[in-house]
Short mmCIF file of C-alpha atoms in Angstrom, two decimals:
data_model
loop_
_atom_site.label_atom_id
_atom_site.label_comp_id
_atom_site.label_asym_id
_atom_site.label_seq_id
_atom_site.Cartn_x
_atom_site.Cartn_y
_atom_site.Cartn_z
CA UNK L 1 86.58 -99.11 13.87
CA UNK L 2 86.20 -101.41 16.87
CA UNK L 3 89.01 -101.62 19.47
CA UNK L 4 89.71 -105.23 18.48
CA UNK L 5 90.03 -104.37 14.79
CA UNK L 6 92.27 -101.41 15.64
CA UNK L 7 94.49 -103.66 17.74
CA UNK L 8 94.73 -106.10 14.82
CA UNK L 9 95.66 -103.16 12.55
CA UNK L 10 98.44 -102.05 14.92
CA UNK L 11 99.97 -105.52 15.14
CA UNK L 12 99.44 -106.19 11.44
CA UNK L 13 101.21 -102.97 10.48
CA UNK L 14 104.15 -103.85 12.72
CA UNK L 15 104.49 -107.36 11.27
CA UNK L 16 104.32 -106.09 7.68
CA UNK L 17 107.05 -103.55 8.35
CA UNK L 18 109.19 -106.22 10.03
CA UNK L 19 108.64 -108.54 7.05
CA UNK L 20 110.11 -105.95 4.66
CA UNK L 21 113.12 -105.63 6.99
CA UNK L 22 112.30 -102.29 8.58
CA UNK L 23 114.20 -102.05 11.93
CA UNK L 24 112.10 -103.28 14.84
CA UNK L 25 112.19 -99.92 16.66
CA UNK L 26 110.88 -98.10 13.58
CA UNK L 27 108.29 -100.82 12.97
CA UNK L 28 106.88 -100.48 16.49
CA UNK L 29 107.01 -96.67 16.37
CA UNK L 30 105.20 -96.51 13.01
CA UNK L 31 102.53 -99.03 14.02
CA UNK L 32 102.03 -97.22 17.32
CA UNK L 33 101.73 -93.88 15.55
CA UNK L 34 99.01 -95.26 13.28
CA UNK L 35 97.02 -96.55 16.24
CA UNK L 36 97.54 -93.45 18.36
CA UNK L 37 96.55 -90.96 15.64
CA UNK L 38 93.54 -93.07 14.67
CA UNK L 39 92.20 -92.78 18.24
CA UNK L 40 93.23 -89.28 19.33
CA UNK L 41 94.18 -87.21 16.28
CA UNK L 42 97.41 -85.43 15.39
CA UNK L 43 97.58 -82.82 18.16
CA UNK L 44 97.49 -85.28 21.11
CA UNK L 45 99.99 -87.40 19.21
CA UNK L 46 102.35 -84.43 18.89
CA UNK L 47 101.95 -83.66 22.60
CA UNK L 48 102.72 -87.29 23.42
CA UNK L 49 105.96 -87.14 21.44
CA UNK L 50 106.84 -83.83 23.04
CA UNK L 51 106.65 -85.20 26.56
CA UNK L 52 107.13 -88.97 26.39
CA UNK L 53 110.60 -89.04 24.83
CA UNK L 54 112.03 -86.79 27.54
CA UNK L 55 110.12 -88.57 30.32
CA UNK L 56 111.45 -91.94 29.19
CA UNK L 57 115.08 -91.01 28.58
CA UNK L 58 115.44 -88.74 31.60
CA UNK L 59 114.75 -91.67 33.91
CA UNK L 60 117.69 -92.31 36.24
CA UNK L 61 116.89 -96.03 36.27
CA UNK L 62 117.78 -96.32 32.58
CA UNK L 63 121.38 -95.31 33.23
CA UNK L 64 122.06 -98.80 34.56
CA UNK L 65 121.75 -100.20 31.02
CA UNK L 66 124.68 -98.40 29.32
CA UNK L 67 126.81 -98.85 32.45
CA UNK L 68 126.41 -102.65 32.46
CA UNK L 69 126.92 -102.70 28.68
CA UNK L 70 130.14 -100.68 29.11
CA UNK L 71 131.27 -103.10 31.82
CA UNK L 72 130.74 -105.96 29.38
CA UNK L 73 132.72 -104.22 26.64
CA UNK L 74 135.63 -103.57 29.01
CA UNK L 75 135.57 -107.26 29.96
CA UNK L 76 135.49 -108.30 26.29
CA UNK L 77 138.36 -106.06 25.19
CA UNK L 78 140.37 -106.49 28.39
CA UNK L 79 141.61 -110.04 27.86
CA UNK L 80 139.49 -111.45 30.66
CA UNK L 81 137.99 -114.24 28.55
CA UNK L 82 141.33 -115.94 27.93
CA UNK L 83 142.14 -116.08 31.64
CA UNK L 84 138.70 -117.50 32.39
CA UNK L 85 139.03 -120.29 29.84
CA UNK L 86 142.56 -121.21 30.96
CA UNK L 87 141.39 -121.63 34.56
CA UNK L 88 138.22 -123.50 33.58
CA UNK L 89 140.17 -125.82 31.26
CA UNK L 90 142.62 -126.60 34.08
CA UNK L 91 139.69 -127.52 36.35
CA UNK L 92 137.64 -129.57 33.86
CA UNK L 93 140.20 -130.66 31.27
CA UNK L 94 140.74 -134.15 32.75
CA UNK L 95 137.14 -135.27 32.15
CA UNK L 96 135.64 -136.65 28.95
CA UNK L 97 134.12 -133.61 27.30
CA UNK L 98 136.05 -131.52 29.80
CA UNK L 99 137.01 -128.68 27.46
CA UNK L 100 133.38 -128.27 26.40
CA UNK L 101 132.40 -128.15 30.09
CA UNK L 102 135.20 -125.67 30.69
CA UNK L 103 133.74 -123.47 27.94
CA UNK L 104 130.39 -123.47 29.74
CA UNK L 105 132.10 -122.60 33.03
CA UNK L 106 133.94 -119.74 31.31
CA UNK L 107 130.69 -118.53 29.69
CA UNK L 108 128.96 -118.45 33.08
CA UNK L 109 131.83 -116.54 34.71
CA UNK L 110 132.10 -114.09 31.84
CA UNK L 111 128.32 -113.62 31.77
CA UNK L 112 128.46 -112.69 35.46
CA UNK L 113 130.37 -109.53 34.53
CA UNK L 114 129.03 -108.81 31.04
CA UNK L 115 125.24 -109.32 31.14
CA UNK L 116 125.10 -109.93 27.39
CA UNK L 117 124.41 -113.19 25.57
CA UNK L 118 125.90 -112.04 22.28
CA UNK L 119 129.09 -110.72 23.89
CA UNK L 120 129.52 -113.92 25.92
CA UNK L 121 129.03 -116.19 22.91
CA UNK L 122 131.35 -114.22 20.63
CA UNK L 123 134.09 -113.62 23.21
CA UNK L 124 134.39 -117.13 24.65
CA UNK L 125 134.06 -118.67 21.18
CA UNK L 126 137.12 -116.77 19.95
CA UNK L 127 139.17 -118.34 22.74
CA UNK L 128 137.61 -121.77 23.29
CA UNK L 129 136.67 -122.91 19.79
CA UNK L 130 140.25 -123.24 18.44
CA UNK L 131 141.28 -125.16 21.57
CA UNK L 132 138.37 -127.59 21.36
CA UNK L 133 138.96 -128.22 17.68
CA UNK L 134 142.69 -128.73 18.28
CA UNK L 135 141.92 -131.37 20.94
CA UNK L 136 139.64 -133.35 18.63
CA UNK L 137 136.13 -132.08 19.43
CA UNK L 138 133.67 -132.25 16.54
CA UNK L 139 132.31 -129.04 15.07
CA UNK L 140 128.84 -130.08 16.20
CA UNK L 141 129.55 -130.33 19.92
CA UNK L 142 132.02 -127.42 19.93
CA UNK L 143 129.74 -124.86 18.29
CA UNK L 144 126.58 -126.19 19.96
CA UNK L 145 128.19 -125.90 23.39
CA UNK L 146 129.38 -122.34 22.79
CA UNK L 147 126.03 -121.19 21.36
CA UNK L 148 124.20 -122.58 24.40
CA UNK L 149 126.86 -121.29 26.78
CA UNK L 150 126.34 -117.79 25.41
CA UNK L 151 122.81 -117.75 26.83
CA UNK L 152 124.33 -117.91 30.32
CA UNK L 153 125.35 -114.29 29.69
CA UNK L 154 121.75 -113.18 30.25
CA UNK L 155 120.66 -115.91 32.66
CA UNK L 156 123.12 -114.83 35.36
CA UNK L 157 123.17 -111.32 36.85
CA UNK L 158 123.85 -108.66 35.74
CA UNK L 159 121.40 -109.48 32.94
CA UNK L 160 120.32 -106.66 30.62
CA UNK L 161 117.09 -108.58 29.99
CA UNK L 162 116.31 -108.60 33.73
CA UNK L 163 117.13 -104.90 34.03
CA UNK L 164 114.64 -104.08 31.28
CA UNK L 165 112.02 -106.38 32.82
CA UNK L 166 112.51 -104.63 36.17
CA UNK L 167 112.04 -101.20 34.55
CA UNK L 168 108.94 -102.26 32.62
CA UNK L 169 107.25 -103.92 35.61
CA UNK L 170 108.61 -101.57 38.31
CA UNK L 171 110.21 -104.43 40.24
CA UNK L 172 113.28 -104.36 42.46
CA UNK L 173 116.38 -105.01 40.32
CA UNK L 174 118.35 -106.41 43.27
CA UNK L 175 115.66 -108.98 44.02
CA UNK L 176 115.45 -110.02 40.37
CA UNK L 177 119.22 -110.45 40.27
CA UNK L 178 119.06 -112.57 43.43
CA UNK L 179 116.29 -114.69 41.91
CA UNK L 180 118.42 -115.33 38.81
CA UNK L 181 121.44 -116.71 40.68
CA UNK L 182 120.23 -120.27 41.43
CA UNK L 183 118.49 -120.73 38.04
CA UNK L 184 121.66 -119.52 36.31
CA UNK L 185 123.87 -121.92 38.25
CA UNK L 186 121.44 -124.78 37.61
CA UNK L 187 121.45 -123.85 33.90
CA UNK L 188 125.25 -124.08 33.82
CA UNK L 189 125.34 -127.48 35.53
CA UNK L 190 122.43 -128.69 33.38
CA UNK L 191 124.42 -127.83 30.25
CA UNK L 192 127.52 -129.54 31.64
CA UNK L 193 125.49 -132.69 32.33
CA UNK L 194 124.10 -132.49 28.78
CA UNK L 195 127.67 -132.43 27.44
CA UNK L 196 128.72 -135.38 29.62
CA UNK L 197 125.72 -137.48 28.58
CA UNK L 198 125.98 -136.60 24.88
CA UNK L 199 129.68 -137.36 24.42
CA UNK L 200 129.13 -140.77 26.05
CA UNK L 201 125.92 -141.67 24.18
CA UNK L 202 127.12 -140.40 20.79
CA UNK L 203 130.78 -141.44 20.36
CA UNK L 204 133.20 -139.59 18.14
CA UNK L 205 132.38 -136.02 19.16
CA UNK L 206 134.96 -135.70 21.95
CA UNK L 207 138.28 -137.43 22.74
CA UNK L 208 138.07 -140.31 25.21
CA UNK L 209 140.92 -138.88 27.26
CA UNK L 210 142.28 -135.37 26.99
CA UNK L 211 145.83 -135.41 25.68
CA UNK L 212 148.05 -133.24 27.88
CA UNK L 213 145.21 -131.52 29.80
CA UNK L 214 145.98 -127.94 30.77
CA UNK L 215 147.79 -127.84 34.12
CA UNK L 216 146.59 -125.86 37.12
CA UNK L 217 149.21 -123.15 37.50
CA UNK L 218 149.59 -120.10 39.69
CA UNK L 219 149.20 -117.99 36.56
CA UNK L 220 145.79 -119.58 35.85
CA UNK L 221 144.61 -118.96 39.42
CA UNK L 222 145.84 -115.37 39.48
CA UNK L 223 144.16 -114.77 36.13
CA UNK L 224 140.66 -115.25 37.55
CA UNK L 225 141.17 -113.29 40.77
CA UNK L 226 140.27 -109.94 39.15
CA UNK L 227 136.99 -111.43 37.88
CA UNK L 228 136.17 -112.69 41.37
CA UNK L 229 137.00 -109.28 42.86
CA UNK L 230 134.77 -107.48 40.33
CA UNK L 231 131.85 -109.81 40.98
CA UNK L 232 132.14 -109.61 44.77
CA UNK L 233 132.60 -105.83 44.69
CA UNK L 234 129.58 -105.20 42.49
CA UNK L 235 127.08 -107.64 43.96
CA UNK L 236 128.49 -107.62 47.48
CA UNK L 237 128.11 -103.84 47.42
CA UNK L 238 124.56 -104.00 46.05
CA UNK L 239 123.30 -106.65 48.49
CA UNK L 240 125.33 -105.22 51.35
CA UNK L 241 123.47 -101.94 50.94
CA UNK L 242 126.58 -99.92 50.11
CA UNK L 243 125.25 -98.72 46.77
CA UNK L 244 122.29 -99.04 44.41
CA UNK L 245 122.28 -101.27 41.29
CA UNK L 246 123.06 -98.21 39.15
CA UNK L 247 125.98 -97.25 41.37
CA UNK L 248 127.07 -100.90 41.35
CA UNK L 249 127.10 -100.87 37.56
CA UNK L 250 129.29 -97.75 37.59
CA UNK L 251 131.68 -99.32 40.11
CA UNK L 252 131.79 -102.51 38.07
CA UNK L 253 132.55 -100.65 34.83
CA UNK L 254 135.32 -98.64 36.50
CA UNK L 255 136.85 -101.74 38.14
CA UNK L 256 136.71 -103.73 34.92
CA UNK L 257 138.43 -100.85 33.11
CA UNK L 258 141.21 -100.75 35.71
CA UNK L 259 141.60 -104.54 35.40
CA UNK L 260 142.02 -104.22 31.64
CA UNK L 261 144.63 -101.50 32.15
CA UNK L 262 146.58 -103.60 34.64
CA UNK L 263 146.53 -106.54 32.24
CA UNK L 264 147.90 -104.17 29.56
CA UNK L 265 145.11 -105.17 27.20
CA UNK L 266 143.49 -101.75 26.88
CA UNK L 267 144.81 -99.13 24.48
CA UNK L 268 143.17 -96.03 23.04
CA UNK L 269 141.79 -97.86 19.99
CA UNK L 270 140.12 -100.53 22.13
CA UNK L 271 138.86 -97.91 24.58
CA UNK L 272 137.23 -96.07 21.70
CA UNK L 273 135.66 -99.33 20.49
CA UNK L 274 134.24 -99.93 23.97
CA UNK L 275 132.56 -96.53 24.16
CA UNK L 276 131.38 -96.68 20.55
CA UNK L 277 129.92 -100.16 21.05
CA UNK L 278 128.22 -99.06 24.26
CA UNK L 279 126.73 -95.98 22.59
CA UNK L 280 125.49 -98.06 19.64
CA UNK L 281 123.89 -100.74 21.80
CA UNK L 282 122.34 -98.27 24.25
CA UNK L 283 120.96 -96.12 21.42
CA UNK L 284 119.38 -99.19 19.85
CA UNK L 285 117.78 -100.23 23.14
CA UNK L 286 116.52 -96.73 23.91
CA UNK L 287 115.05 -96.33 20.42
CA UNK L 288 113.22 -99.63 20.88
CA UNK L 289 112.00 -98.29 24.24
CA UNK L 290 110.52 -95.23 22.51
CA UNK L 291 108.87 -97.31 19.78
CA UNK L 292 107.48 -99.75 22.35
CA UNK L 293 106.20 -96.91 24.53
CA UNK L 294 104.23 -95.44 21.63
CA UNK L 295 102.86 -98.79 20.53
CA UNK L 296 101.89 -99.81 24.05
CA UNK L 297 100.24 -96.44 24.64
CA UNK L 298 98.18 -96.93 21.48
CA UNK L 299 97.18 -100.40 22.68
CA UNK L 300 96.32 -99.05 26.13
CA UNK L 301 93.92 -96.56 24.54
CA UNK L 302 92.02 -99.43 22.93
CA UNK L 303 91.56 -101.04 26.39
CA UNK L 304 92.07 -104.43 24.73
CA UNK L 305 94.96 -105.50 27.04
CA UNK L 306 92.84 -104.84 30.15
CA UNK L 307 89.87 -106.59 28.62
CA UNK L 308 92.08 -109.53 27.68
CA UNK L 309 93.37 -109.74 31.27
CA UNK L 310 89.79 -109.77 32.58
CA UNK L 311 88.76 -112.44 30.07
CA UNK L 312 91.68 -114.71 30.96
CA UNK L 313 91.01 -114.27 34.69
CA UNK L 314 87.37 -115.22 34.08
CA UNK L 315 88.17 -118.43 32.24
CA UNK L 316 88.76 -120.30 35.48
CA UNK L 317 91.67 -122.28 34.03
CA UNK L 318 94.80 -123.08 36.01
CA UNK L 319 97.14 -120.09 36.30
CA UNK L 320 100.03 -122.39 35.41
CA UNK L 321 98.35 -123.22 32.09
CA UNK L 322 98.15 -119.51 31.30
CA UNK L 323 101.87 -119.09 32.06
CA UNK L 324 102.70 -122.14 29.92
CA UNK L 325 100.74 -120.64 27.01
CA UNK L 326 102.60 -117.35 27.40
CA UNK L 327 105.97 -119.11 27.49
CA UNK L 328 105.11 -121.13 24.37
CA UNK L 329 104.19 -117.88 22.65
CA UNK L 330 107.61 -116.48 23.59
CA UNK L 331 109.27 -119.54 22.03
CA UNK L 332 107.40 -118.90 18.76
CA UNK L 333 108.07 -115.16 18.90
CA UNK L 334 111.77 -115.85 19.41
CA UNK L 335 111.88 -117.16 15.84
CA UNK L 336 111.30 -113.67 14.42
CA UNK L 337 112.33 -111.15 17.11
CA UNK L 338 115.28 -110.45 19.39
CA UNK L 339 114.89 -110.75 23.15
CA UNK L 340 114.72 -107.03 23.95
CA UNK L 341 112.03 -106.34 21.36
CA UNK L 342 110.02 -109.29 22.63
CA UNK L 343 110.07 -107.98 26.18
CA UNK L 344 109.27 -104.38 25.34
CA UNK L 345 106.38 -105.41 23.11
CA UNK L 346 104.77 -108.12 25.21
CA UNK L 347 105.44 -107.46 28.91
CA UNK L 348 102.98 -104.51 29.09
CA UNK L 349 100.32 -106.92 27.75
CA UNK L 350 101.21 -110.17 29.53
CA UNK L 351 102.27 -108.78 32.90
CA UNK L 352 98.80 -107.48 33.89
CA UNK L 353 97.33 -110.84 32.87
CA UNK L 354 99.76 -112.76 35.08
CA UNK L 355 99.29 -110.35 37.98
CA UNK L 356 95.53 -110.91 37.78
CA UNK L 357 95.95 -114.61 38.47
CA UNK L 358 96.26 -116.34 41.84
CA UNK L 359 99.44 -118.39 42.19
CA UNK L 360 99.15 -118.76 45.95
CA UNK L 361 102.06 -116.38 46.58
CA UNK L 362 102.47 -112.62 47.14
CA UNK L 363 102.16 -110.45 44.04
CA UNK L 364 105.81 -109.34 44.24
CA UNK L 365 106.98 -112.94 44.40
CA UNK L 366 104.77 -113.84 41.43
CA UNK L 367 106.19 -110.91 39.45
CA UNK L 368 109.78 -111.96 40.18
CA UNK L 369 109.10 -115.64 39.42
CA UNK L 370 107.41 -114.74 36.13
CA UNK L 371 110.42 -112.60 35.21
CA UNK L 372 112.74 -115.58 35.70
CA UNK L 373 110.45 -117.81 33.61
CA UNK L 374 110.45 -115.24 30.81
CA UNK L 375 114.23 -114.89 31.06
CA UNK L 376 114.74 -118.64 30.58
CA UNK L 377 112.32 -118.76 27.66
CA UNK L 378 114.11 -115.86 25.99
CA UNK L 379 117.37 -117.79 26.40
CA UNK L 380 115.68 -120.76 24.72
CA UNK L 381 114.86 -118.58 21.72
CA UNK L 382 118.51 -117.55 21.33
CA UNK L 383 119.53 -121.07 20.26
CA UNK L 384 116.30 -122.61 18.94
CA UNK L 385 115.77 -122.99 15.18
CA UNK L 386 115.02 -121.46 12.75
CA UNK L 387 116.74 -118.24 13.85
CA UNK L 388 118.75 -118.69 17.06
CA UNK L 389 120.88 -115.54 17.15
CA UNK L 390 123.64 -117.20 19.18
CA UNK L 391 123.80 -120.06 16.68
CA UNK L 392 124.43 -117.61 13.84
CA UNK L 393 127.11 -115.78 15.82
CA UNK L 394 129.05 -118.90 16.81
CA UNK L 395 128.62 -120.54 13.42
CA UNK L 396 129.91 -117.38 11.74
CA UNK L 397 133.12 -117.72 13.75
CA UNK L 398 133.53 -121.36 12.71
CA UNK L 399 133.74 -121.42 8.93
CA UNK L 400 134.31 -125.19 8.65
CA UNK L 401 131.06 -126.15 10.44
CA UNK L 402 127.71 -126.11 8.67
CA UNK L 403 124.69 -124.39 10.17
CA UNK L 404 122.88 -127.73 10.31
CA UNK L 405 125.65 -129.25 12.42
CA UNK L 406 125.52 -126.36 14.87
CA UNK L 407 121.75 -126.73 15.22
CA UNK L 408 122.20 -130.46 15.87
CA UNK L 409 124.76 -129.52 18.49
CA UNK L 410 122.34 -127.34 20.47
CA UNK L 411 119.60 -130.00 20.69
CA UNK L 412 120.87 -131.57 23.97
CA UNK L 413 120.95 -128.09 25.52
CA UNK L 414 117.41 -127.33 24.37
CA UNK L 415 116.30 -130.52 26.13
CA UNK L 416 118.10 -129.31 29.25
CA UNK L 417 116.27 -125.98 28.93
CA UNK L 418 112.89 -127.71 28.74
CA UNK L 419 113.59 -129.81 31.84
CA UNK L 420 114.83 -126.76 33.78
CA UNK L 421 111.82 -124.66 32.76
CA UNK L 422 109.43 -127.37 33.94
CA UNK L 423 111.33 -127.62 37.23
CA UNK L 424 110.97 -123.90 38.00
CA UNK L 425 107.40 -123.83 36.70
CA UNK L 426 106.27 -126.35 39.32
CA UNK L 427 108.76 -125.38 42.03
CA UNK L 428 108.94 -121.55 42.11
CA UNK L 429 110.58 -121.74 45.54
CA UNK L 430 113.90 -122.49 43.78
CA UNK L 431 114.33 -119.07 42.13
CA UNK L 432 112.59 -117.28 45.00
CA UNK L 433 114.68 -118.79 47.79
CA UNK L 434 117.49 -116.23 47.73
CA UNK L 435 115.01 -113.37 47.35
CA UNK L 436 113.86 -114.06 50.90
CA UNK L 437 117.22 -112.84 52.20
CA UNK L 438 116.91 -109.42 50.46
CA UNK L 439 115.44 -106.63 52.55
#
């Protein structure tokens, strides 16, 4: 069997297993096993399993993943989301569409200490959705805003997606986090502009003037101080050189836990839920890692990824066109796969291709810029039809809004995503600017 046919068999097997609803980790592991055994036999395959699982899971770098997940769970269960929304509503509540904008502001702030899109969408929705509906916002704009706002959970550091990208490509996590700051802030303001334009162009989806907008009180200000302290402690410590990203994650988790205790929101039952949720999420990610490792090793044996990189480099087309094609592929892939599976499956194939192209910048800068482009495209897939995981989560929490209305609600934000992606595609200096200050 030729290498190309074997590669087609590996991918075909994975897609068939996914189609019959086999978990993605098992699908990748099974497809990888088929390809590996077909090329090496059973004994090398057994030796691979004997060594690779330990080598992967014994990596110190991987410990940052459960620590940031635990930090997010502590933030979710610790009552932080309510304080964030109260402050954001007091700041933005006097504008037309202000509560929707406040929801986006709260999503961005919560994402800065959770790193999870799903957690951000679900947590802020539980607080903000009833308030928006009570003030006269339509189900379309309310659910669409919260679904899009949830993507800010991975677009701002600490992003689990960026952590995994850094591990797969052996890039500096601190520099990737720094590169994500400006794009994340621009994403937040882009979404807020989308809300402002939409509620003015399409009347009836938001009240003209907020009735009794939430007042700015000392309680609202004091409520967000712990979040500010956590953020400054974690990222100030990382960029100040006081501790590594992994140590920063541990400090952040501990500080968030203490904040929840001081707010009297954490009891034993919630603490158990935090650890159980962290263990479940981390186990899922690590199992996908193992399946992806086996599948990518089988593909590496075929030499097809390296040959593909050489072929693309020899085409002589613009490197930007290659990146655009990759990003469009991610948009399509987002319709059938979650963001972590997409990264683990495709980065080992696409990253060598991108690194073989000349973008007129150092290789490290190109790697970081490509990571930010992938991150934004993954966020696009979280709200784009026909799947849009965030759309399903938010819509499930709003029983009186149809799925079609929620998808109509995310359309202005998808347009904002397209404009922002084009901006960073042609002006990579924007995400790379802060990276220049990291030593």
